[in-house]
Amino acid sequence: GSSDGTVYEPSKVVIIGAGPVGALAALYFAKGGWQVTLYELRGDLRNPENRSLNFTKSINLAISERGINGLRSVDPELTESILEEAIPMHGRMIHDNTGKQSSQKYDVHNRFIRSIDRGKLNERLLDELEKLTNVELKFNHGLKKLSLEKGEAIFDRKLSNGAFESVRVEADLFVGADGAHSQTRQHMMKYVRLNYSQEYIDSLWCEFQMPPHPLTGDFQLDPNHLHIWPRQTFMFIALPNQDKSFTCTLFMPENMFKDIVGPETLLEFFNKEFPDVVSLIGEEKLIADYLKNQKLPLISVKCNPYHYRNKCVIIGDAAHAMVPFYGQGMNCGFEDVRTLWDHISTTLTISEALESYTAERHPDCVVINDLAMKNYVEMRASVTSTGYLMKKWFQEFLYNWFPWMGIRTMYSMISFSNIRYSDVIKRVKRQERVLGIVGRAVLLGGIGVGGYAAWKKGWYKDGLDILMTWREEVVKAQAKLVKDIMAKR
Ligand code: FAD
């Protein structure tokens, strides 16, 4: 085995947490020939009785390229069949205070993100694992203790009568995928000098269901958009579901939740801020959902390293829980698994693999964690600002007309590519410099041409003709300028 850290061969791995990330990790290890046991605190979510237990996470989420690539790299067929049930979202639909909607496409080349049922995705992964002979699934097992030097874990197993029994387990490698409040991480801290920080943001979230149209049974809003009601300090969003309903989330500072003291203030608030939502959900249901559903916090976690020698590694939210505003939490977790597997399957020893995994992954996860935090502001406020829209338009214009410049919006690189998160940031910084220069060149060129036209021929009539003849020259000159600058960089 690999217990002395010198020779790598598939051996016994224990994965803690059967959420989406843990389940995907189990699939990678199992297909790589490891003996896999997956331990989950809660009951099997495929059993209808246990559904309510898993209700602290929103019902649907946005999956994009990184998540899909994580799935595809281990099982292309499963991926295709999972994606059949996902709903494409081509852009944001912004709803203003009067109920007016305006669409903002995510990508000039029509690439899209997808709304997917979180529970179903998790179930499909568990179903797949169940088919494999080298995988065991253990539900109702909560990690209590990890003795990494001994290669031993203790789980508390919940019995059907509600009592607990202690279960001792040995393994060569422990993979912690047990979410933001990870016990694996907690225990690993005793073995390694682990830097750790966490931050709760001031907003809470609360979920609502928008049913299909009562008469037609159809979607009440365009299903191919992620709907946003941005209101500066708070926002409401809606993602489509297969059954033609929408799952909606209100993100709002805690004190604003506190100001809503009963059904009347709730309706008053919604009628003022999201008037269209009131009729779409219906007053009664709006009130019922608000009273019934929890107001849950949002945590951001950073830590380093993600591993201890050849014994233990943490992935997904356990390593880097982030606020949900870039729609990347699970996508990043799936990318973790693919990256971890790349290291394990190409490095000679497990300790080297885990070491190089942390080294590659930590800077990337810090970047997306920070971007997610910044995007909270973008989603609830900037998407409506003229400056933001102009910049987006200009970037997309360059992406369309000057592809050789390699200009892409950050959103497109994060959501539609597998470029390392940290490289995305580097490219964006480089682009910003170029954009600044091009922007000024365009402005100066425009003023120059306009001035010349005005002087030479009189105002608008012939000015336009001259502009068109000159356009080619100006554009060529700009391109040369940019090329020179890029070459000198
Ligand atoms: P989790 O999903 O938290 O799973 C951890 C599992 O470990 C759970 O099943 C838990 O029961 C189990 N566990 C916990 N403790 C123990 C223990 N001691 N022993 C054994 N098992 C244990 N991400 C996206 O990519 N796109 C989105 O659009 C998106 N939207 C989101 C919206 C909201 C409101 C929120 C809150 C999150 C959103 N996310 C989104 C983030 C996404 O939900 C998480 O990143 C993802 O669920 C992480 O998966 P995970 O498997 O690492 O952790």
Coordinates of C-alpha atoms in Angstrom, one line a residue, residues 94-292:
I94 CA -33.3 42.0 -14.6
H95 CA -36.6 43.0 -13.0
D96 CA -36.9 46.7 -12.0
N97 CA -39.3 48.1 -9.4
T98 CA -42.1 48.5 -11.9
G99 CA -42.0 44.9 -13.0
K100 CA -40.2 45.8 -16.3
Q101 CA -37.8 43.0 -17.4
S102 CA -34.6 43.4 -19.4
S103 CA -32.3 40.5 -20.6
Q104 CA -28.5 40.5 -20.4
K105 CA -26.9 37.6 -22.2
Y106 CA -24.1 35.8 -20.4
D107 CA -22.0 35.3 -23.4
V108 CA -21.5 36.7 -26.9
H109 CA -21.3 33.2 -28.3
N110 CA -24.5 32.0 -26.6
R111 CA -22.9 29.8 -24.0
F112 CA -25.1 29.3 -21.0
I113 CA -25.2 28.0 -17.5
R114 CA -27.8 25.4 -16.4
S115 CA -30.3 25.2 -13.6
I116 CA -30.1 21.7 -12.0
D117 CA -31.9 20.0 -9.1
R118 CA -29.3 19.6 -6.3
G119 CA -31.0 16.6 -4.8
K120 CA -31.4 14.7 -8.1
L121 CA -27.8 15.3 -9.0
N122 CA -26.7 13.9 -5.7
E123 CA -29.0 10.9 -6.1
R124 CA -27.7 10.1 -9.6
L125 CA -24.2 10.0 -8.2
L126 CA -25.2 7.8 -5.4
D127 CA -27.1 5.5 -7.8
E128 CA -24.0 5.2 -9.9
L129 CA -21.8 4.4 -6.9
E130 CA -24.2 1.7 -5.8
K131 CA -23.6 -0.2 -9.1
L132 CA -19.9 -0.5 -8.3
T133 CA -18.6 -3.5 -6.4
N134 CA -15.6 -1.7 -4.8
V135 CA -17.8 1.0 -3.1
E136 CA -19.7 0.8 0.2
L137 CA -22.2 3.5 1.2
K138 CA -22.7 4.1 4.9
F139 CA -25.5 6.5 5.9
N140 CA -26.2 7.8 9.4
H141 CA -22.5 7.8 10.2
G142 CA -21.1 11.1 11.6
L143 CA -17.3 11.5 11.9
K144 CA -16.3 12.0 15.5
K145 CA -12.6 11.5 15.6
L146 CA -9.6 11.2 13.3
S147 CA -6.3 9.7 14.4
L148 CA -4.3 10.4 11.3
E149 CA -1.0 8.8 12.6
K150 CA -2.8 5.6 13.2
G151 CA -4.8 5.8 10.0
E152 CA -8.0 5.5 12.0
A153 CA -11.4 7.2 12.2
I154 CA -14.2 6.9 14.7
F155 CA -17.8 7.4 13.5
D156 CA -21.0 7.7 15.6
R157 CA -23.6 5.5 13.9
K158 CA -27.2 6.4 14.5
L159 CA -29.3 3.3 15.1
S160 CA -32.9 3.0 14.2
N161 CA -34.0 3.4 17.8
G162 CA -32.2 6.8 18.0
A163 CA -29.2 5.5 20.0
F164 CA -25.6 5.8 18.8
E165 CA -22.9 3.3 18.5
S166 CA -19.2 3.9 17.9
V167 CA -17.6 2.5 14.8
R168 CA -13.9 2.3 14.3
V169 CA -12.6 2.4 10.7
E170 CA -9.1 2.1 9.2
A171 CA -7.9 3.5 5.8
D172 CA -4.8 4.5 3.9
L173 CA -6.3 7.9 2.9
F174 CA -9.1 10.0 4.4
V175 CA -10.9 12.5 2.1
G176 CA -13.0 15.1 3.9
A177 CA -15.9 16.3 1.8
D178 CA -18.1 17.1 4.9
G179 CA -19.0 20.7 4.0
A180 CA -18.5 24.1 5.5
H181 CA -18.4 23.0 9.1
S182 CA -16.1 20.1 8.3
Q183 CA -15.1 17.8 11.2
T184 CA -12.3 16.4 9.0
R185 CA -10.8 19.8 8.8
Q186 CA -11.3 20.3 12.6
H187 CA -9.3 17.1 13.3
M188 CA -6.7 17.7 10.7
M189 CA -5.8 21.0 12.4
K190 CA -4.3 18.9 15.3
Y191 CA -1.8 17.4 12.9
V192 CA -0.8 20.3 10.7
R193 CA -0.2 24.0 11.1
L194 CA -3.4 24.9 9.3
N195 CA -4.2 28.5 8.7
Y196 CA -7.8 29.0 8.9
S197 CA -10.3 31.9 8.6
Q198 CA -14.1 32.1 8.3
E199 CA -16.5 35.0 7.8
Y200 CA -20.2 35.2 8.0
I201 CA -21.7 37.9 5.8
D202 CA -24.4 40.1 7.1
S203 CA -27.0 38.8 4.7
L204 CA -29.3 35.8 5.3
W205 CA -31.2 33.9 2.7
C206 CA -34.7 32.6 2.6
E207 CA -36.3 30.4 -0.1
F208 CA -39.7 30.6 -1.9
Q209 CA -41.4 28.5 -4.5
M210 CA -43.0 30.1 -7.5
P211 CA -45.6 27.5 -8.8
P212 CA -46.3 27.0 -12.5
H213 CA -49.1 29.1 -14.0
P214 CA -52.4 28.0 -12.3
L215 CA -54.3 27.9 -15.6
T216 CA -51.8 26.9 -18.3
G217 CA -49.4 24.9 -16.1
D218 CA -46.5 26.6 -17.8
F219 CA -43.6 28.6 -16.5
Q220 CA -44.6 32.0 -15.2
L221 CA -41.4 33.6 -16.3
D222 CA -38.9 32.9 -19.1
P223 CA -37.3 29.6 -18.1
N224 CA -34.1 30.3 -20.0
H225 CA -32.9 33.1 -17.7
L226 CA -31.7 33.5 -14.2
H227 CA -34.1 36.1 -12.9
I228 CA -32.7 38.8 -10.6
W229 CA -34.4 41.7 -8.8
P230 CA -31.4 43.7 -7.8
R231 CA -32.1 46.3 -5.1
Q232 CA -28.7 47.6 -4.1
T233 CA -28.5 46.2 -0.5
F234 CA -30.6 43.1 -1.1
M235 CA -31.9 41.1 -4.0
F236 CA -34.3 38.4 -5.0
I237 CA -33.5 35.7 -7.6
A238 CA -35.3 32.9 -9.3
L239 CA -34.0 29.7 -11.1
P240 CA -36.3 27.4 -13.2
N241 CA -37.1 23.8 -12.3
Q242 CA -38.1 20.9 -14.5
D243 CA -41.7 20.9 -13.1
K244 CA -42.1 24.5 -14.5
S245 CA -41.9 26.1 -11.1
F246 CA -39.1 28.5 -10.0
T247 CA -37.1 28.3 -6.8
C248 CA -36.6 31.8 -5.5
T249 CA -34.2 33.2 -3.0
L250 CA -34.3 36.4 -1.0
F251 CA -30.8 37.6 0.1
M252 CA -31.1 40.4 2.6
P253 CA -29.3 41.9 5.6
E254 CA -30.4 40.4 8.9
N255 CA -31.8 43.6 10.2
M256 CA -34.2 43.9 7.2
F257 CA -35.5 40.5 8.0
K258 CA -36.1 41.6 11.5
D259 CA -38.1 44.6 10.3
I260 CA -40.6 42.2 8.7
V261 CA -42.6 41.4 11.8
G262 CA -45.7 39.8 10.2
P263 CA -47.7 39.1 7.0
E264 CA -48.7 42.7 6.6
T265 CA -45.2 44.1 6.7
L266 CA -44.0 41.3 4.4
L267 CA -46.6 42.1 1.7
E268 CA -45.9 45.8 2.1
F269 CA -42.2 45.1 1.5
F270 CA -42.8 42.8 -1.5
N271 CA -45.4 45.2 -3.1
K272 CA -42.9 48.0 -2.8
E273 CA -39.7 46.2 -3.9
F274 CA -40.8 43.2 -6.0
P275 CA -44.4 44.0 -7.1
D276 CA -44.4 41.4 -9.9
V277 CA -43.4 38.6 -7.5
V278 CA -46.4 39.0 -5.3
S279 CA -48.9 38.0 -8.0
L280 CA -46.6 35.3 -9.4
I281 CA -46.2 33.5 -6.1
G282 CA -49.5 34.5 -4.7
E283 CA -50.0 36.4 -1.4
E284 CA -50.9 33.3 0.6
K285 CA -48.0 31.2 -0.6
L286 CA -45.6 34.1 -0.2
I287 CA -46.6 34.5 3.4
A288 CA -46.6 30.7 4.1
D289 CA -43.1 30.2 2.5
Y290 CA -41.7 33.1 4.4
L291 CA -43.0 31.9 7.8
K292 CA -42.1 28.3 7.1

